[in-house]
Coordinates of C-alpha atoms and ligand atoms in Angstrom, one line a residue:
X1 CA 0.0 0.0 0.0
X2 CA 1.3 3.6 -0.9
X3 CA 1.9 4.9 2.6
X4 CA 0.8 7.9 1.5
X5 CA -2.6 7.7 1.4
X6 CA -5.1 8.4 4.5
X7 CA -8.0 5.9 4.3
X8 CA -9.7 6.9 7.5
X9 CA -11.5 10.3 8.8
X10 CA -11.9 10.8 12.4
X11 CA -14.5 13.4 13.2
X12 CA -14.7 14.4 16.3
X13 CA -18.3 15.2 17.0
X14 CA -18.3 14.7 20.9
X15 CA -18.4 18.3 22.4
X16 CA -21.4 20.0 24.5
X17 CA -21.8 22.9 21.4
X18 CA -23.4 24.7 24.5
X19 CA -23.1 28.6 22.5
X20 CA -25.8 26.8 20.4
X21 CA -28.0 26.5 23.6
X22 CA -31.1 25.8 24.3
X23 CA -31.1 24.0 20.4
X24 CA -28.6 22.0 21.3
X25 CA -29.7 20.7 24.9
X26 CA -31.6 18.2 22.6
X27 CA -30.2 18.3 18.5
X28 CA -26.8 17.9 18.5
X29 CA -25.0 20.8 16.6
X30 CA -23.6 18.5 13.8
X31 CA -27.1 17.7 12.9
X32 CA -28.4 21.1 12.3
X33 CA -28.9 22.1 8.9
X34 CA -27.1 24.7 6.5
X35 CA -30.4 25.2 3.8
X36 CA -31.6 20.9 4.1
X37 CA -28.7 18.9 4.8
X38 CA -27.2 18.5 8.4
X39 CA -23.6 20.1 8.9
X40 CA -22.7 16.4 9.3
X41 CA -23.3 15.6 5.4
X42 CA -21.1 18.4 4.2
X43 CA -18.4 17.1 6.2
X44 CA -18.9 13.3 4.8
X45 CA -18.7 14.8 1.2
X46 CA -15.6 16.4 1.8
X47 CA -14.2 13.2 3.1
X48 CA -15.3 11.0 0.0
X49 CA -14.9 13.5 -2.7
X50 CA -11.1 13.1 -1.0
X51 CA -11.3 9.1 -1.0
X52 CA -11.9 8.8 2.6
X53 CA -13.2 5.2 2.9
X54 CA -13.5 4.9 6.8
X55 CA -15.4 7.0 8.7
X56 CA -14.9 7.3 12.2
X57 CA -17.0 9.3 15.0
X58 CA -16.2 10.1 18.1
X59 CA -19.5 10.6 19.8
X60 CA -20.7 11.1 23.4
X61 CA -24.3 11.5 25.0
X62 CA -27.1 13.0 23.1
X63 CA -25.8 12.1 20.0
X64 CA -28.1 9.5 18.7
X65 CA -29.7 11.4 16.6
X66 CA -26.5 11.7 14.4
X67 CA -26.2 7.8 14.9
X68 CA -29.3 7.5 13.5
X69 CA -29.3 9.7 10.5
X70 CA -27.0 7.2 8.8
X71 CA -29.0 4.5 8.8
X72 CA -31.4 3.9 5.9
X73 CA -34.3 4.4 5.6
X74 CA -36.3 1.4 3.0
X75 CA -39.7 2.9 4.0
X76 CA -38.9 6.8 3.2
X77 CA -37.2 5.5 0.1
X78 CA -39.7 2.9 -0.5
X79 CA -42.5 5.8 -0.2
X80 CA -41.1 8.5 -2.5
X81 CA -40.5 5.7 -5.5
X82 CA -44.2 5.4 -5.4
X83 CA -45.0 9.3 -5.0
X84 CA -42.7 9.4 -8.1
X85 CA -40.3 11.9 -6.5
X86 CA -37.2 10.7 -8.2
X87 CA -35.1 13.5 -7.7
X88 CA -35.9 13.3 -3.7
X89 CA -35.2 9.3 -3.4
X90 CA -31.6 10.3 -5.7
X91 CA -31.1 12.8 -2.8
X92 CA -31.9 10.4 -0.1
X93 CA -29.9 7.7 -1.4
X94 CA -26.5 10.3 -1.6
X95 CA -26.6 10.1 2.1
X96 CA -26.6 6.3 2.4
X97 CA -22.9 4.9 3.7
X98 CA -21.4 1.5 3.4
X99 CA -22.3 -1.0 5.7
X100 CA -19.5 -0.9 7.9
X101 CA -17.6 2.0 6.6
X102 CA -18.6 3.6 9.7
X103 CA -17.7 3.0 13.1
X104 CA -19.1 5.0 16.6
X105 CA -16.7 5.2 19.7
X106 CA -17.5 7.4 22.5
X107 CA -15.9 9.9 24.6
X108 CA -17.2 9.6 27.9
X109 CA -15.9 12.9 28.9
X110 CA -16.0 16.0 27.1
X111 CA -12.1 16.8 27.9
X112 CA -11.3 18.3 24.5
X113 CA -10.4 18.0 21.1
X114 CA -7.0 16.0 21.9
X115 CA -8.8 14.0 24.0
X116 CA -11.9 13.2 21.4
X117 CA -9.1 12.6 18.8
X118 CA -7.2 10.1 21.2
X119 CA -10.2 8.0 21.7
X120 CA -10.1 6.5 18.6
X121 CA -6.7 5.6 18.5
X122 CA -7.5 2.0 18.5
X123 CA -9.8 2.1 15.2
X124 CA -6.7 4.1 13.2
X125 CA -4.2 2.1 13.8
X126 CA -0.6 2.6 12.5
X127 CA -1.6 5.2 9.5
X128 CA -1.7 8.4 8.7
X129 CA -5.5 9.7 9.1
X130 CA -7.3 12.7 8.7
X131 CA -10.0 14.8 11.2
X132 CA -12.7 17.0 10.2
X133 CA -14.3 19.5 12.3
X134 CA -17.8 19.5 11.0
X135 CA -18.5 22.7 12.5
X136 CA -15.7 24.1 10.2
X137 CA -18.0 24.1 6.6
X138 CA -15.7 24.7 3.5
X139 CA -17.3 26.3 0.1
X140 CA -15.0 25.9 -2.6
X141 CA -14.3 24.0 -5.9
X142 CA -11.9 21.0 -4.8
X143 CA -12.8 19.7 -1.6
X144 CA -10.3 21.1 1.1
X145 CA -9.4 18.0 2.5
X146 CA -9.1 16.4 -0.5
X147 CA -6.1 19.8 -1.5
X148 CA -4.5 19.1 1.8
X149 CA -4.2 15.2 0.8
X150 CA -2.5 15.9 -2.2
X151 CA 0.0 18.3 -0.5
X152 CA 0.6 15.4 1.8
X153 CA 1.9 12.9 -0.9
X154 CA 4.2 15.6 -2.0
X155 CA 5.5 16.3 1.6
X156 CA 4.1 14.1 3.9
X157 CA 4.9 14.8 7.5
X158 CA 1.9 16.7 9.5
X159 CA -0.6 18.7 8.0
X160 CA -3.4 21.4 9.0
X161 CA -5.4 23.8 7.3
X162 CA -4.4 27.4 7.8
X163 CA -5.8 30.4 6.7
X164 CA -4.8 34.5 8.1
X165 CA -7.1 35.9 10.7
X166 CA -7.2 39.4 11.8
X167 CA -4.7 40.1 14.4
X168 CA -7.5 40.8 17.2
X169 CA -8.7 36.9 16.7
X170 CA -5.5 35.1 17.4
X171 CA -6.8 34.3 20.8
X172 CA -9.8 32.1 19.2
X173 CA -7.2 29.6 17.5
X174 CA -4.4 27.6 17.1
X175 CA -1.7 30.2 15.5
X176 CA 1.7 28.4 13.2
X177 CA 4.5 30.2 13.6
X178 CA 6.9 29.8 10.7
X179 CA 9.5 32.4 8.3
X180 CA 7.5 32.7 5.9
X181 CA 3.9 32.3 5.8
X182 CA 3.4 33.6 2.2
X183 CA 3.6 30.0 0.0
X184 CA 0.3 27.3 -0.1
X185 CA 2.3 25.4 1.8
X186 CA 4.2 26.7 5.0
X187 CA 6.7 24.7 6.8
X188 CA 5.9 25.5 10.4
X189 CA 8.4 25.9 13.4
X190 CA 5.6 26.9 15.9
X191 CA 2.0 26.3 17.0
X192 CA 0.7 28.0 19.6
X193 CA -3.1 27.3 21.2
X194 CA -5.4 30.6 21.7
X195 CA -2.1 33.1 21.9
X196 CA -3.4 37.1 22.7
X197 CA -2.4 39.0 19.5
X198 CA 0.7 40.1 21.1
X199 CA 1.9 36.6 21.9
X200 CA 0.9 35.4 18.5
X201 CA 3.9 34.5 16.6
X202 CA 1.6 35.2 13.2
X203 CA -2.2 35.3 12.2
X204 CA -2.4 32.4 10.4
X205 CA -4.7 30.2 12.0
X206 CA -5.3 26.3 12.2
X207 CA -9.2 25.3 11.5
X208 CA -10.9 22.5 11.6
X209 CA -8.7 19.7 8.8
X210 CA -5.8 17.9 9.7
X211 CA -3.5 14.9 8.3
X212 CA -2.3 13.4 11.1
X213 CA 0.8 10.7 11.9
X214 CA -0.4 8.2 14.4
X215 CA 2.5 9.8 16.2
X216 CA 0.5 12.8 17.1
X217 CA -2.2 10.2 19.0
X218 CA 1.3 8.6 20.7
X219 CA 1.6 12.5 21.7
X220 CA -1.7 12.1 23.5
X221 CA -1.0 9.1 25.4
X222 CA -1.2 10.7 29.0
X223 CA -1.1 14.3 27.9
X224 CA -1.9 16.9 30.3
X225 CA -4.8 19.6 30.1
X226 CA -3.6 22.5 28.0
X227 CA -5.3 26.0 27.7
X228 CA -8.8 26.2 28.8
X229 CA -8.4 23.0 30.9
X230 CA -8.6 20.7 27.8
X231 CA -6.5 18.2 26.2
X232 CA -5.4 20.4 23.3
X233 CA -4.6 18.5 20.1
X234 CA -2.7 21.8 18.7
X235 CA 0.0 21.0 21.7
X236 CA 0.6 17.3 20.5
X237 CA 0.7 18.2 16.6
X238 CA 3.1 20.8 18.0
X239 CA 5.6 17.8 19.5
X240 CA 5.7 16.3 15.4
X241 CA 7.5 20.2 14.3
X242 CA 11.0 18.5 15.1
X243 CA 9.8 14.9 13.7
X244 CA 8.3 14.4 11.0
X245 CA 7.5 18.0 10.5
X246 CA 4.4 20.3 10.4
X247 CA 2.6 22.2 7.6
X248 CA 0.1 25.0 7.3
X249 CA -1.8 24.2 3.7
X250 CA -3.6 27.8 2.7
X251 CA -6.7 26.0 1.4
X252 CA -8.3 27.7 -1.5
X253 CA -12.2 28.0 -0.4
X254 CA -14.4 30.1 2.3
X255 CA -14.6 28.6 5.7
X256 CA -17.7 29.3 7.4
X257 CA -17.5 28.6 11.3
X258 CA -20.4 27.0 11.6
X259 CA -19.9 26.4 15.3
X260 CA -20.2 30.2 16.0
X261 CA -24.1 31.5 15.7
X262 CA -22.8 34.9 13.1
X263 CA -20.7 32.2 11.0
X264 CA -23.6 29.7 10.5
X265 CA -26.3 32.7 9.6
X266 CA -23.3 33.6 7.1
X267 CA -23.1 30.3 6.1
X268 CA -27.0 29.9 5.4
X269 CA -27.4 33.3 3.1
X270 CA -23.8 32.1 1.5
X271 CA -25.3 29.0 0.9
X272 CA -28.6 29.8 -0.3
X273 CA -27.2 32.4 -2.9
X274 CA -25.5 29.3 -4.1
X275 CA -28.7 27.2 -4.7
X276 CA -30.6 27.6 -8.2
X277 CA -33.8 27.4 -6.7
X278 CA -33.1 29.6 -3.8
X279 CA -31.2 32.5 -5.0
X280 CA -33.5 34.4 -6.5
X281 CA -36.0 34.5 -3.5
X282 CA -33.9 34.8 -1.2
X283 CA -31.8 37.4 -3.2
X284 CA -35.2 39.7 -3.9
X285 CA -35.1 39.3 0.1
X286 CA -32.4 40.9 0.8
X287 CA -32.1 43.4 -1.8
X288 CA -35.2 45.0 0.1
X289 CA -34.2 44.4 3.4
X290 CA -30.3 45.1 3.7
X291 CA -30.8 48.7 3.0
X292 CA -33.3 49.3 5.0
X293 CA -31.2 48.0 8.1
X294 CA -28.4 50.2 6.6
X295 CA -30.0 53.5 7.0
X296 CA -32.3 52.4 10.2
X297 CA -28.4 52.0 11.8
Ligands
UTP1 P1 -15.7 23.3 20.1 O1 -14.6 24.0 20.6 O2 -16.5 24.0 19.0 O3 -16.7 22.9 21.3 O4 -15.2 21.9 19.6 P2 -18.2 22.4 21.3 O5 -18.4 21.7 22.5 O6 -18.5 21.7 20.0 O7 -19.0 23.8 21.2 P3 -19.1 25.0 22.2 O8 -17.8 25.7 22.2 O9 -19.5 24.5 23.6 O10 -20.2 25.8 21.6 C1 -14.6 21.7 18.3 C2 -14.8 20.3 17.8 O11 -14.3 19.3 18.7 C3 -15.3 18.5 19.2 C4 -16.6 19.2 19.0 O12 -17.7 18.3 18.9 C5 -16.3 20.0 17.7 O13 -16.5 19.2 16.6 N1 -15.0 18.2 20.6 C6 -14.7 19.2 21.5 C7 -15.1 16.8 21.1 O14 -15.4 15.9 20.3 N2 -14.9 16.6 22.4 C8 -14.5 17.6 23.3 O15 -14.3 17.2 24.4 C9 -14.4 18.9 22.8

């Protein structure tokens, strides 16, 4: 097998998404929807159109619902065949996943993203793997994930998305410090979790893709609580800069932080101007209202 390629997705889909409260006390976050599909299925697209073949969740409590919406569904199917709604069943049948492509494993503590990532240690193995953040939703032409996989057979090593952030936001991410932070892909001699802007050694931030060695999930064997009282991943991937080495890939796309209530509201009008048989609606819409607000503030 070419060692370079990642066959398995972790996504780690086990926190409490409590700024999404009260919604979320009973839907978890990955299940909401962007327009008609849950957050969940843009981040399983992403991971096939990149060739990602094993899909693996890191759930916790309240998360059925998620469980659930991969199963099929023979009687839905079974009832828009005979109410003729073709292009519906084709829609519902997209979502449908391998028997057995997809495997559940809980964390039974919400200690953080590290810590979510290091549960399912056992399912990856001795690869190379990738996460997803499904909260992170990326709108572009070539899959991000599937851009930083091919950086990775050219360079291997440790990847993660990166993209500039204004100075005042460093404190919201993981920050790469490296010499030059101007090529697609940036060799990185620092990562740094939540710095304030004048601790931040540059403002271009890690989101929510990695390609991972299963070195980094060594790193997490026993790790300590970083900032914010969690087990950080971005201080384990940090451990690979003087191993195998680190990247920052500058995806080209728009990341929408779906996991923050003004990036998912972006995310739906971006995401409706994008649909056919929304646009014009929902263009019309706004046409009337934005000015409106503009001169009422
Ligand atoms: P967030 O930092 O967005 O946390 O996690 P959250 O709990 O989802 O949301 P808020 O901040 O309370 O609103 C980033 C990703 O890491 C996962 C989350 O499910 C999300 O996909 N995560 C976080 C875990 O799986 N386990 C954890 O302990 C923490």
């Amino acid at each position: 097998m070419n060692d370079r390629r990642i066959r398995k997705a972790i996504f780690p889909v086990a926190g409490l998404g409590t700024r999404f409260l009260p919604a979320t006390k009973s839907i978890p976050k990955e299940i909401m929807t962007l327009i008609d599909r849950p957050l969940i299925q843009y981040a399983i697209d992403e991971a096939r159109e990149a060739g990602i073949e094993e899909f693996i969740f890191v759930t916790s409590r309240g998360k059925s619902a998620l469980e659930d919406y991969f199963d099929e569904s023979p009687a839905l199917a079974a009832e828009l065949d005979r109410k003729n709604k073709t292009e519906l069943a084709k829609v519902l049948e997209s979502t449908n996943m391998d028997s057995g492509a997809i495997a559940y494993i809980r964390q039974t503590r919400p200690m953080g993203l590290g810590h979510a990532v290091w549960c399912a240690r056992r399912l990856i193995g001795d690869e190379a793997f990738a996460v997803i953040l499904p909260d992170d939703v990326i709108a572009g032409q070539t899959s991000c994930l599937k851009q930083m996989i091919d950086a990775y057979q050219q360079v291997g090593g440790n990847i993660v998305a990166a993209m500039e952030v204004p100075k005042n936001k460093t404190s919201d991410y993981g920050i790469l410090g490296a010499t030059d932070t101007s090529q697609r892909i940036v060799p990185v001699n620092a990562m740094v979790e939540k710095p304030s802007p004048e601790m931040a050694p540059s403002n271009l931030a890690v989101i929510g893709r990695y390609i991972l060695s299963p070195d980094v999930l060594s790193a997490l064997d026993g790790a300590g609580l970083g900032v914010g009282g969690e087990v950080q991943l971005t201080d384990a991937i940090a451990k690979q800069i003087s191993a195998d080495g680190v990247y920052g890939y500058r995806f080209e796309g728009q990341r929408f932080d779906c996991g923050s209530k003004a990036g998912y509201l972006q995310a739906t009008v971006a995401f409706g101007l994008a649909r056919e048989d929304l646009r014009d609606e929902l263009m019309a819409y706004l046409y009337d209202l934005v000015p409106s607000q503009v001169l009422a503030s």
